CSV table of C-alpha atoms in Angstrom, one decimal:
chain,number,residue,atom,x,y,z
A,120,MET,CA,87.0,115.0,258.3
A,121,ARG,CA,86.5,117.6,261.4
A,122,THR,CA,85.0,116.9,265.1
A,123,PRO,CA,81.6,117.0,265.2
A,124,ALA,CA,80.0,119.7,267.9
A,125,SER,CA,79.2,115.9,270.3
A,126,PRO,CA,81.2,112.7,269.3
A,127,ARG,CA,78.4,111.4,271.7
A,128,LEU,CA,75.7,112.5,269.3
A,129,ALA,CA,77.9,111.2,266.0
A,130,LEU,CA,77.9,107.7,267.3
A,131,GLY,CA,74.1,107.5,268.7
A,132,VAL,CA,73.8,108.2,265.4
A,133,LEU,CA,76.2,105.4,263.7
A,134,ALA,CA,75.2,102.8,266.5
A,135,THR,CA,71.6,103.8,265.8
A,136,GLY,CA,71.9,102.9,261.7
A,137,MET,CA,73.6,99.5,262.7
A,138,LEU,CA,70.8,98.6,264.8
A,139,MET,CA,68.5,99.0,262.6
A,140,THR,CA,69.9,97.3,259.9
A,141,VAL,CA,70.9,94.0,262.1
A,142,LEU,CA,67.5,94.4,263.6
A,143,ASP,CA,65.9,94.3,260.5
A,144,GLY,CA,68.0,90.7,259.3
A,145,SER,CA,66.4,88.7,262.7
A,146,ILE,CA,62.9,90.1,263.1
A,147,VAL,CA,62.3,89.1,259.5
A,148,THR,CA,62.8,85.3,260.5
A,149,VAL,CA,60.7,85.2,263.3
A,150,ALA,CA,57.6,86.4,261.1
A,151,MET,CA,58.2,84.5,257.8
A,152,PRO,CA,55.4,81.8,259.0
A,153,ALA,CA,53.4,85.1,258.4
A,154,ILE,CA,54.2,86.7,255.8
A,155,GLN,CA,54.0,83.3,253.6
A,156,SER,CA,50.5,82.5,254.6
A,157,ASP,CA,49.1,86.4,253.8
A,158,LEU,CA,51.0,86.5,250.6
A,159,GLY,CA,51.2,83.5,249.1
A,160,PHE,CA,54.8,82.3,249.3
A,161,THR,CA,56.2,79.0,248.1
A,162,PRO,CA,58.3,77.3,250.1
A,163,VAL,CA,61.4,77.7,247.9
A,164,GLY,CA,60.0,82.0,246.6
A,165,LEU,CA,59.7,82.2,250.4
A,166,SER,CA,63.6,81.7,251.2
A,167,TRP,CA,63.6,85.2,248.8
A,168,VAL,CA,62.7,87.3,251.4
A,169,VAL,CA,66.0,86.4,253.1
A,170,ASN,CA,68.2,85.8,250.3
A,171,ALA,CA,67.5,89.2,248.2
A,172,TYR,CA,68.2,90.9,251.4
A,173,LEU,CA,71.8,89.2,251.6
A,174,ILE,CA,72.5,89.1,248.5
A,175,ALA,CA,72.1,93.1,247.9
A,176,PHE,CA,73.8,93.3,250.8
A,177,GLY,CA,77.3,91.5,250.7
A,178,SER,CA,77.9,92.1,247.3
A,179,LEU,CA,77.8,95.9,247.4
A,180,LEU,CA,79.3,96.8,251.0
A,181,LEU,CA,83.2,96.8,249.8
A,182,LEU,CA,82.2,98.8,247.0
A,183,ALA,CA,80.0,101.4,249.2
A,184,GLY,CA,82.9,101.5,251.4
A,185,ARG,CA,85.4,102.8,248.9
A,186,LEU,CA,82.9,105.4,247.4
A,187,GLY,CA,82.7,106.9,250.7
A,188,ASP,CA,86.2,107.5,251.1
A,189,LEU,CA,85.7,109.0,247.4
A,190,VAL,CA,82.4,110.5,247.3
A,191,GLY,CA,82.5,111.3,251.2
A,192,ARG,CA,81.3,109.1,254.2
A,193,ARG,CA,78.7,111.2,255.3
A,194,ARG,CA,76.7,111.9,252.1
A,195,MET,CA,77.0,107.5,252.1
A,196,PHE,CA,75.7,107.1,255.1
A,197,LEU,CA,72.8,109.5,254.5
A,198,ALA,CA,72.2,108.2,251.2
A,199,GLY,CA,71.7,104.9,252.6
A,200,THR,CA,69.6,105.2,255.8
A,201,GLY,CA,67.4,107.6,253.2
A,202,ILE,CA,66.9,104.5,250.7
A,203,PHE,CA,67.1,102.0,253.4
A,204,THR,CA,63.9,104.0,255.2
A,205,ALA,CA,62.2,104.2,251.7
A,206,ALA,CA,62.3,100.7,251.0
A,207,SER,CA,60.3,100.1,254.3
A,208,LEU,CA,57.6,101.2,253.5
A,209,LEU,CA,57.7,99.8,250.1
A,210,ALA,CA,58.2,95.9,251.8
A,211,GLY,CA,55.6,97.2,254.5
A,212,VAL,CA,52.6,97.5,252.4
A,213,ALA,CA,53.5,94.9,249.7
A,214,ALA,CA,50.5,93.1,248.5
A,215,SER,CA,52.2,90.3,246.3
A,216,PRO,CA,55.8,88.1,246.9
A,217,ALA,CA,57.6,90.5,243.6
A,218,VAL,CA,57.0,93.4,245.6
A,219,LEU,CA,58.7,92.5,249.0
A,220,ILE,CA,61.2,90.3,247.2
A,221,ALA,CA,62.3,94.2,245.3
A,222,ALA,CA,61.6,96.2,248.8
A,223,ARG,CA,63.9,93.3,250.7
A,224,PHE,CA,67.1,94.0,247.8
A,225,LEU,CA,66.3,97.5,248.1
A,226,GLN,CA,67.3,97.4,251.8
A,227,GLY,CA,70.0,95.4,251.1
A,228,VAL,CA,71.5,98.2,249.1
A,229,GLY,CA,70.5,101.0,251.6
A,230,SER,CA,71.9,98.7,254.4
A,231,ALA,CA,75.3,98.3,252.3
A,232,THR,CA,75.6,101.9,251.6
A,233,ALA,CA,75.2,103.2,254.8
A,234,SER,CA,77.1,100.9,256.7
A,235,ALA,CA,80.2,99.6,255.0
A,236,VAL,CA,81.0,104.3,255.8
A,237,GLY,CA,80.3,103.7,259.6
A,238,LEU,CA,82.6,102.3,260.6
A,239,GLY,CA,84.9,104.7,259.0
A,240,ILE,CA,83.2,107.7,260.4
A,241,LEU,CA,83.3,106.5,263.9
A,242,VAL,CA,87.5,105.3,264.0
A,243,THR,CA,88.2,109.0,262.5
A,244,LEU,CA,86.4,110.7,264.6
A,245,HIS,CA,87.8,108.8,267.4
A,246,PRO,CA,91.9,109.1,267.2
A,247,GLU,CA,92.6,108.3,271.0
A,248,PRO,CA,92.7,104.9,271.7
A,249,ARG,CA,90.8,104.2,274.7
A,250,GLU,CA,88.1,106.6,273.2
A,251,ARG,CA,87.6,105.0,269.8
A,252,ALA,CA,87.6,101.4,272.5
A,253,ARG,CA,84.9,102.9,273.8
A,254,ALA,CA,83.1,103.8,271.3
A,255,ILE,CA,83.7,100.8,269.0
A,256,ALA,CA,82.0,99.1,272.1
A,257,VAL,CA,79.6,100.4,272.2
A,258,PHE,CA,78.4,100.3,267.8
A,259,SER,CA,79.3,96.2,268.8
A,260,PHE,CA,77.0,96.2,271.7
A,261,THR,CA,73.9,97.3,269.4
A,262,GLY,CA,74.7,95.1,266.8
A,263,ALA,CA,75.2,92.0,269.2
A,264,ALA,CA,71.7,93.5,270.9
A,265,GLY,CA,69.7,94.5,267.3
A,266,ALA,CA,70.5,90.3,266.6
A,267,SER,CA,68.2,89.5,269.7
A,268,LEU,CA,66.1,92.3,270.2
A,269,GLY,CA,64.7,91.5,266.3
A,270,GLN,CA,63.7,88.1,267.7
A,271,VAL,CA,61.7,89.5,270.6
A,272,LEU,CA,59.9,92.5,268.5
A,273,GLY,CA,59.3,90.2,265.8
A,274,GLY,CA,57.6,88.1,267.8
A,275,VAL,CA,55.1,90.8,269.3
A,276,LEU,CA,54.7,92.7,266.2
A,277,THR,CA,53.1,89.4,264.2
A,278,ASP,CA,51.2,88.0,266.9
A,279,ALA,CA,50.0,91.2,268.7
A,280,LEU,CA,49.2,93.3,265.2
A,281,ALA,CA,51.0,92.1,261.6
A,282,TRP,CA,53.7,91.3,259.9
A,283,ASN,CA,53.9,94.6,257.8
A,284,TRP,CA,54.5,96.0,261.1
A,285,ILE,CA,58.5,95.0,261.5
A,286,PHE,CA,59.1,96.5,258.4
A,287,PHE,CA,56.6,100.0,260.0
A,288,ILE,CA,58.5,100.2,263.2
A,289,ASN,CA,62.4,101.4,260.7
A,290,LEU,CA,60.1,104.1,259.1
A,291,PRO,CA,60.9,107.0,262.4
A,292,ILE,CA,64.0,104.9,263.5
A,293,GLY,CA,64.9,105.6,259.8
A,294,ALA,CA,63.6,109.4,259.4
A,295,ALA,CA,65.2,110.5,262.8
A,296,THR,CA,68.8,109.0,262.0
A,297,VAL,CA,68.9,110.9,258.7
A,298,LEU,CA,67.5,114.6,260.1
A,299,VAL,CA,69.5,113.4,263.6
A,300,ALA,CA,72.7,113.2,261.0
A,301,LEU,CA,72.2,116.2,259.0
A,302,ARG,CA,73.8,117.7,262.4
A,303,ALA,CA,76.2,115.4,264.3
A,304,LEU,CA,78.2,114.3,261.6
A,305,PRO,CA,80.9,116.5,260.2
A,306,ALA,CA,80.9,117.2,256.9
A,307,ASP,CA,84.4,115.0,255.6
A,308,ARG,CA,87.0,116.2,252.7
A,309,ALA,CA,86.5,113.4,250.0
A,310,PRO,CA,89.3,113.4,246.6
A,311,GLY,CA,86.2,112.8,244.0
A,312,LEU,CA,86.0,109.9,241.7
A,313,GLY,CA,88.8,111.0,240.2
A,314,ALA,CA,90.8,109.7,243.0
A,315,GLY,CA,89.6,105.8,242.6
A,316,ALA,CA,86.8,106.0,240.1
A,317,ASP,CA,87.8,102.1,238.6
A,318,VAL,CA,84.6,101.0,237.3
A,319,ILE,CA,85.5,97.7,235.8
A,320,GLY,CA,87.3,96.4,239.2
A,321,ALA,CA,83.4,97.4,240.3
A,322,LEU,CA,81.9,95.5,238.5
A,323,LEU,CA,84.5,92.7,239.0
A,324,VAL,CA,83.8,92.7,242.3
A,325,THR,CA,80.3,93.4,242.8
A,326,ALA,CA,79.5,90.5,240.3
A,327,GLY,CA,81.6,88.5,242.2
A,328,LEU,CA,81.0,88.9,245.0
A,329,MET,CA,76.6,87.8,243.8
A,330,ALA,CA,77.7,84.9,242.3
A,331,GLY,CA,79.8,83.7,245.7
A,332,ILE,CA,76.9,84.9,248.0
A,333,TYR,CA,73.9,83.8,245.7
A,334,ALA,CA,75.8,80.0,245.9
A,335,VAL,CA,76.4,79.8,249.3
A,336,VAL,CA,72.7,80.7,250.2
A,337,LYS,CA,71.8,78.3,247.9
A,338,ILE,CA,73.5,75.2,248.9
A,339,GLU,CA,70.7,74.3,251.1
A,340,GLU,CA,68.8,73.9,248.3
A,341,TYR,CA,70.9,72.3,245.2
A,342,GLY,CA,73.2,70.8,247.6
A,343,ALA,CA,77.3,71.8,247.5
A,344,GLY,CA,77.9,68.9,244.8
A,345,SER,CA,75.5,70.0,242.9
A,346,ALA,CA,76.2,71.9,238.6
A,347,HIS,CA,74.4,74.9,240.3
A,348,THR,CA,76.6,75.7,243.4
A,349,LEU,CA,79.7,74.9,241.3
A,350,GLY,CA,79.4,76.5,238.8
A,351,PHE,CA,78.5,79.9,240.7
A,352,GLY,CA,81.0,78.9,242.6
A,353,LEU,CA,84.0,78.4,239.6
A,354,LEU,CA,82.0,81.8,238.3
A,355,ALA,CA,82.4,84.0,241.1
A,356,LEU,CA,86.1,83.0,242.2
A,357,VAL,CA,86.9,83.5,238.2
A,358,LEU,CA,85.5,87.2,238.9
A,359,LEU,CA,87.1,87.7,242.7
A,360,ALA,CA,90.7,86.8,241.1
A,361,GLY,CA,89.6,89.0,237.6
A,362,PHE,CA,89.0,92.0,240.7
A,363,LEU,CA,92.8,91.4,242.0
A,364,LEU,CA,94.3,91.3,238.9
A,365,ARG,CA,92.5,94.7,238.2
A,366,GLN,CA,93.8,96.3,241.3
A,367,ALA,CA,97.3,95.4,241.1
A,368,LYS,CA,97.7,97.3,237.7
A,369,ALA,CA,94.9,99.8,237.7
A,370,ALA,CA,96.5,103.7,238.4
A,371,SER,CA,93.4,104.1,240.6
A,372,PRO,CA,92.4,100.8,242.1
A,373,LEU,CA,88.8,100.5,243.6
A,374,MET,CA,90.7,98.4,246.5
A,375,PRO,CA,94.6,99.6,247.2
A,376,LEU,CA,95.9,95.9,247.9
A,377,ARG,CA,97.9,97.2,250.1
A,378,ILE,CA,94.9,97.3,252.8
A,379,LEU,CA,95.3,93.8,253.0
A,380,ARG,CA,98.9,93.3,253.8
A,381,SER,CA,98.5,94.5,257.5
A,382,ARG,CA,98.5,90.8,259.2
A,383,SER,CA,95.8,92.7,261.9
A,384,VAL,CA,93.5,93.8,259.1
A,385,ALA,CA,94.1,90.4,257.1
A,386,GLY,CA,93.9,88.3,260.2
A,387,ALA,CA,90.4,89.9,262.2
A,388,ASN,CA,88.8,89.4,259.5
A,389,ALA,CA,89.6,86.0,258.6
A,390,VAL,CA,88.9,85.3,262.2
A,391,GLN,CA,85.5,87.3,261.9
A,392,MET,CA,84.5,85.5,259.1
A,393,LEU,CA,85.3,82.1,261.0
A,394,MET,CA,83.7,83.1,264.2
A,395,VAL,CA,80.3,84.8,262.4
A,396,ALA,CA,79.4,81.4,260.5
A,397,ALA,CA,80.1,79.6,263.6
A,398,LEU,CA,77.9,81.9,265.8
A,399,PHE,CA,75.2,81.2,263.8
A,400,SER,CA,74.3,77.7,265.1
A,401,PHE,CA,73.9,79.6,268.6
A,402,GLN,CA,71.3,82.7,267.0
A,403,VAL,CA,69.4,80.7,264.8
A,404,LEU,CA,69.7,76.7,265.7
A,405,VAL,CA,69.3,77.6,269.0
A,406,ALA,CA,65.9,79.3,268.2
A,407,LEU,CA,64.9,76.3,265.8
A,408,TYR,CA,65.9,74.1,268.9
A,409,LEU,CA,63.5,76.0,271.5
A,410,GLN,CA,60.5,76.6,269.3
A,411,LYS,CA,60.6,72.5,267.2
A,412,VAL,CA,62.1,71.0,270.3
A,413,LEU,CA,60.9,72.5,273.4
A,414,GLY,CA,57.4,74.0,271.6
A,415,TYR,CA,58.6,77.6,272.9
A,416,GLY,CA,56.5,80.6,270.8
A,417,ALA,CA,57.9,82.7,269.0
A,418,ALA,CA,57.9,85.7,271.7
A,419,GLU,CA,58.9,82.9,274.2
A,420,THR,CA,61.8,82.2,272.0
A,421,GLY,CA,63.0,85.9,271.9
A,422,PHE,CA,62.8,86.0,275.6
A,423,ALA,CA,64.5,82.6,276.2
A,424,MET,CA,67.4,84.4,274.4
A,425,LEU,CA,67.5,87.3,275.7
A,426,PRO,CA,70.2,87.0,278.8
A,427,ALA,CA,72.4,86.5,276.0
A,428,ALA,CA,71.9,90.2,275.0
A,429,LEU,CA,71.9,91.4,278.3
A,430,VAL,CA,75.6,89.7,279.2
A,431,ILE,CA,76.5,90.8,275.6
A,432,GLY,CA,75.9,94.6,275.9
A,433,ALA,CA,77.0,94.3,279.9
A,434,VAL,CA,80.9,93.0,278.7
A,435,SER,CA,80.8,95.0,275.4
A,436,LEU,CA,79.7,98.5,277.0
A,437,GLY,CA,81.2,98.0,280.3
A,438,VAL,CA,84.6,95.5,280.4
A,439,SER,CA,85.5,95.5,276.8
A,440,ALA,CA,87.3,98.7,276.7
A,441,PRO,CA,89.4,99.0,279.7
A,442,LEU,CA,90.1,95.0,279.1
A,443,ILE,CA,91.3,96.0,275.6
A,444,ALA,CA,93.3,99.2,276.9
A,445,ARG,CA,95.2,97.0,279.3
A,446,PHE,CA,95.4,93.3,278.1
A,447,GLY,CA,95.5,94.7,274.2
A,448,GLU,CA,93.0,93.8,271.3
A,449,ARG,CA,94.2,90.6,270.6
A,450,ASN,CA,94.4,89.0,274.1
A,451,VAL,CA,90.5,90.0,274.7
A,452,LEU,CA,90.0,88.6,271.4
A,453,LEU,CA,91.2,85.1,272.4
A,454,THR,CA,89.6,85.1,275.5
A,455,GLY,CA,86.5,85.7,273.9
A,456,LEU,CA,86.6,82.8,271.9
A,457,VAL,CA,87.2,80.4,274.5
A,458,LEU,CA,84.3,81.8,275.8
A,459,LEU,CA,82.7,80.8,272.9
A,460,VAL,CA,84.0,77.6,272.2
A,461,GLY,CA,82.7,77.1,275.4
A,462,VAL,CA,78.9,77.8,274.7
A,463,LEU,CA,78.6,75.3,271.6
A,464,GLY,CA,80.8,73.4,273.5
A,465,LEU,CA,77.9,72.9,275.9
A,466,LEU,CA,75.2,73.0,273.2
A,467,THR,CA,76.8,69.8,271.7
A,468,ARG,CA,74.9,67.9,275.1
A,469,VAL,CA,71.5,69.8,275.2
A,470,PRO,CA,69.3,67.2,275.8
A,471,VAL,CA,65.8,66.9,274.0
A,472,HIS,CA,64.1,67.2,277.4
A,473,ALA,CA,65.9,70.5,278.2
A,474,SER,CA,65.9,72.3,281.9
A,475,TYR,CA,66.1,76.2,280.8
A,476,ALA,CA,67.7,77.2,284.1
A,477,ALA,CA,69.8,73.9,283.9
A,478,ASP,CA,70.7,73.2,280.3
A,479,LEU,CA,70.4,76.7,278.5
A,480,LEU,CA,71.0,79.6,281.1
A,481,PRO,CA,74.3,78.7,281.4
A,482,VAL,CA,75.0,78.9,277.7
A,483,MET,CA,73.5,82.4,277.8
A,484,LEU,CA,75.8,83.9,279.8
A,485,LEU,CA,79.1,82.3,278.5
A,486,ALA,CA,77.7,84.0,275.4
A,487,ALA,CA,79.4,87.0,277.1
A,488,GLY,CA,82.8,86.0,274.8
A,489,PHE,CA,81.1,87.5,272.1
A,490,GLY,CA,80.7,91.1,273.9
A,491,LEU,CA,84.3,90.9,274.2
A,492,ALA,CA,85.6,89.2,271.0
A,493,LEU,CA,84.0,91.7,268.0
A,494,PRO,CA,84.7,94.8,270.0
A,495,ALA,CA,88.4,93.6,270.3
A,496,LEU,CA,88.0,92.5,265.9
A,497,THR,CA,86.7,95.7,265.2
A,498,ALA,CA,89.5,97.4,266.6
A,499,LEU,CA,92.1,95.2,265.0
A,500,ALA,CA,90.2,95.0,261.1
A,501,MET,CA,90.8,98.4,261.3
A,502,SER,CA,94.4,99.2,262.5
A,503,GLY,CA,95.8,98.1,259.5
A,504,ALA,CA,94.1,101.0,257.6
A,505,ARG,CA,95.3,105.0,256.4
A,506,GLU,CA,92.8,107.5,257.2
A,507,GLU,CA,91.7,108.0,253.6
A,508,ASP,CA,91.2,103.9,253.5
A,509,ALA,CA,89.1,103.4,256.5
A,510,GLY,CA,85.9,103.5,254.4
A,511,LEU,CA,87.4,100.5,252.7
A,512,ALA,CA,88.7,99.0,255.8
A,513,SER,CA,85.1,99.2,256.8
A,514,GLY,CA,83.6,98.0,253.9
A,515,VAL,CA,85.9,94.6,253.8
A,516,PHE,CA,85.2,94.1,257.1
A,517,ASN,CA,81.7,94.5,256.8
A,518,THR,CA,81.5,92.0,253.4
A,519,THR,CA,83.7,88.9,255.7
A,520,GLN,CA,81.1,89.3,258.3
A,521,GLN,CA,78.2,88.7,256.0
A,522,ILE,CA,80.2,86.3,254.3
A,523,GLY,CA,80.1,84.4,257.3
A,524,MET,CA,77.2,84.9,257.9
A,525,ALA,CA,75.6,83.0,254.9
A,526,LEU,CA,78.8,80.3,254.3
A,527,GLY,CA,77.0,79.3,258.2
A,528,VAL,CA,73.5,79.6,257.2
A,529,ALA,CA,74.4,77.3,254.1
A,530,VAL,CA,77.0,74.8,255.8
A,531,LEU,CA,75.5,74.7,259.7
A,532,SER,CA,71.7,74.8,258.0
A,533,THR,CA,73.0,71.2,255.3
A,534,LEU,CA,74.8,69.4,257.9
A,535,ALA,CA,71.4,69.7,260.7
A,536,ALA,CA,68.8,68.8,258.3
A,537,ALA,CA,71.3,65.6,256.5
A,538,ARG,CA,71.8,64.6,260.3
A,539,THR,CA,68.0,64.9,261.2
A,540,GLU,CA,66.7,62.9,258.0
A,541,SER,CA,69.6,60.4,258.5
A,542,LEU,CA,68.4,59.8,261.8
A,543,THR,CA,64.4,59.9,260.8
A,544,ALA,CA,65.1,57.1,258.9
A,545,ALA,CA,66.8,55.4,261.7
A,546,GLY,CA,63.0,55.5,263.4
A,547,ARG,CA,64.1,57.7,266.3
A,548,PRO,CA,61.4,60.2,267.0
A,549,SER,CA,61.2,63.9,264.9
A,550,PRO,CA,62.5,65.9,268.7
A,551,GLU,CA,65.8,63.5,268.5
A,552,ALA,CA,66.0,63.0,265.0
A,553,LEU,CA,66.4,67.1,265.0
A,554,THR,CA,68.2,67.5,268.7
A,555,GLY,CA,70.8,65.1,266.7
A,556,GLY,CA,71.3,67.7,264.1
A,557,TYR,CA,71.6,70.5,265.6
A,558,HIS,CA,74.2,68.5,268.2
A,559,LEU,CA,76.0,68.2,264.9
A,560,ALA,CA,76.0,71.7,263.9
A,561,PHE,CA,77.1,72.9,267.1
A,562,GLY,CA,80.1,70.1,267.1
A,563,ALA,CA,81.1,72.2,263.8
A,564,GLY,CA,80.4,75.6,264.6
A,565,ALA,CA,83.0,74.8,267.8
A,566,GLY,CA,85.6,73.3,265.0
A,567,LEU,CA,85.0,76.9,263.0
A,568,LEU,CA,85.5,78.5,266.8
A,569,LEU,CA,88.6,76.5,267.5
A,570,VAL,CA,90.4,77.2,263.7
A,571,ALA,CA,89.6,80.9,264.5
A,572,LEU,CA,91.3,80.7,268.3
A,573,ALA,CA,94.1,79.2,265.8
A,574,VAL,CA,94.2,81.9,263.1
A,575,ALA,CA,94.4,84.5,266.1
A,576,LEU,CA,97.7,83.1,267.7
A,577,THR,CA,99.5,82.8,264.8
A,578,VAL,CA,98.3,85.2,262.3
A,579,LEU,CA,97.6,88.4,265.1
A,580,ARG,CA,100.4,89.7,266.6
A,581,PRO,CA,100.7,91.6,270.1
A,582,ALA,CA,100.2,94.7,270.1
A,583,ALA,CA,101.8,97.7,272.6
A,584,ALA,CA,99.8,98.9,274.6
A,585,GLY,CA,99.8,102.7,276.0
A,586,ARG,CA,101.7,103.9,272.5
A,587,THR,CA,100.0,107.1,270.6
A,588,ARG,CA,99.9,106.9,267.0
A,589,GLN,CA,101.9,109.2,264.8
A,590,LYS,CA,100.4,111.2,262.6
A,591,ASP,CA,101.4,108.7,259.5
A,592,GLU,CA,100.5,105.6,260.8
A,593,PRO,CA,97.2,103.4,261.1
A,594,LEU,CA,94.4,104.4,262.4
A,595,THR,CA,95.0,101.8,265.5
A,596,THR,CA,98.3,101.5,267.6
A,597,ALA,CA,98.2,97.1,266.5
A,598,ALA,CA,100.5,95.7,264.2
């Protein structure tokens, strides 16, 4: 891949693509009640506004990442952004539940296609460690900012205009991204599908991930021990086991298993899955606590969580890169995880009648740990990939993120709901029962973060700082 005329412009395009994807994921949650009322969704049907997107997005990331290595990452980014933008228009004009669900599925396809290759493009454009660390910090910041901005923007647009505008807002952003990307992103040399067009492997991994994510997102409805959950979970395991066996024997594997032999890649993806699952309890359950227990409105909830986005952004952009260059990715990651354990630890003690300044603002400020952990994890996850595997490594990283999110939604929501139901049956008032349920979920999330800390300490090795990557080495210097 040749260097573009303006690497900063290329970074801006990739970050905007990430922002649009993450923004769409969080902006929809705020508008769900209005969508249900306007289109006549049933409570079960409404969940598919989220699930259709998650299933398409999570199941196609790995395939899209590998296809980017084979047919060109720039081409995949442009195609994915175009599909996402067109699907956003379809979602905005949807007049029935079926059309909106189909549009959300297509949005997931477009998001997977574009975001799977984003990191791969970024790391190949920034081979120098310090420049790469700064670029990853910007990329990570846009993801964190999009999640928080989505809640604020979703509340404002829904209240001021209508729910349709949460999708229409993607149209000018998507169109501008495609136009600028045509000039800013360089054409990359791609070997073609003949270098790794493993059709059987592609079918196995896509079907396996789709079955697994479907099983997880429906746990709250059917229960963890139900025949539905266990059946789809077993099907997913069988398909994914078949995929791994296929990759070990295929002449041109879709996912060369060498990528998983790197301790940094395997460890970073495991840590990310645990961390994202745990932080669902912060991103979503805190918003529910603010609305259902403290009585905040949609926009007010978004503004209440804005300090977290600001500190995450400040740390990602201004602090993480110098710290990574000075102390290494592993040490910065460990520091970030410790701060995040503090976040969820404080939330296990949040009262029914909380003061924002005393009880919640410290939590929002400690969320700065995410601004340390995510850039370090991103660098580690890309560290064991060769340049020709960068798209695949990017797809794997995004896939584990989505699996972690789905697990967090299923497990922590189920724990909170079960605890709330138990306290309600015991005669506790609704605010107290809800708070008790959230406390349990926050505690479980803190436990997941402690496991992530243990994995980071035992699996990830300290990297030698300041060493320049040689021609045949992986994309980063971490071992």
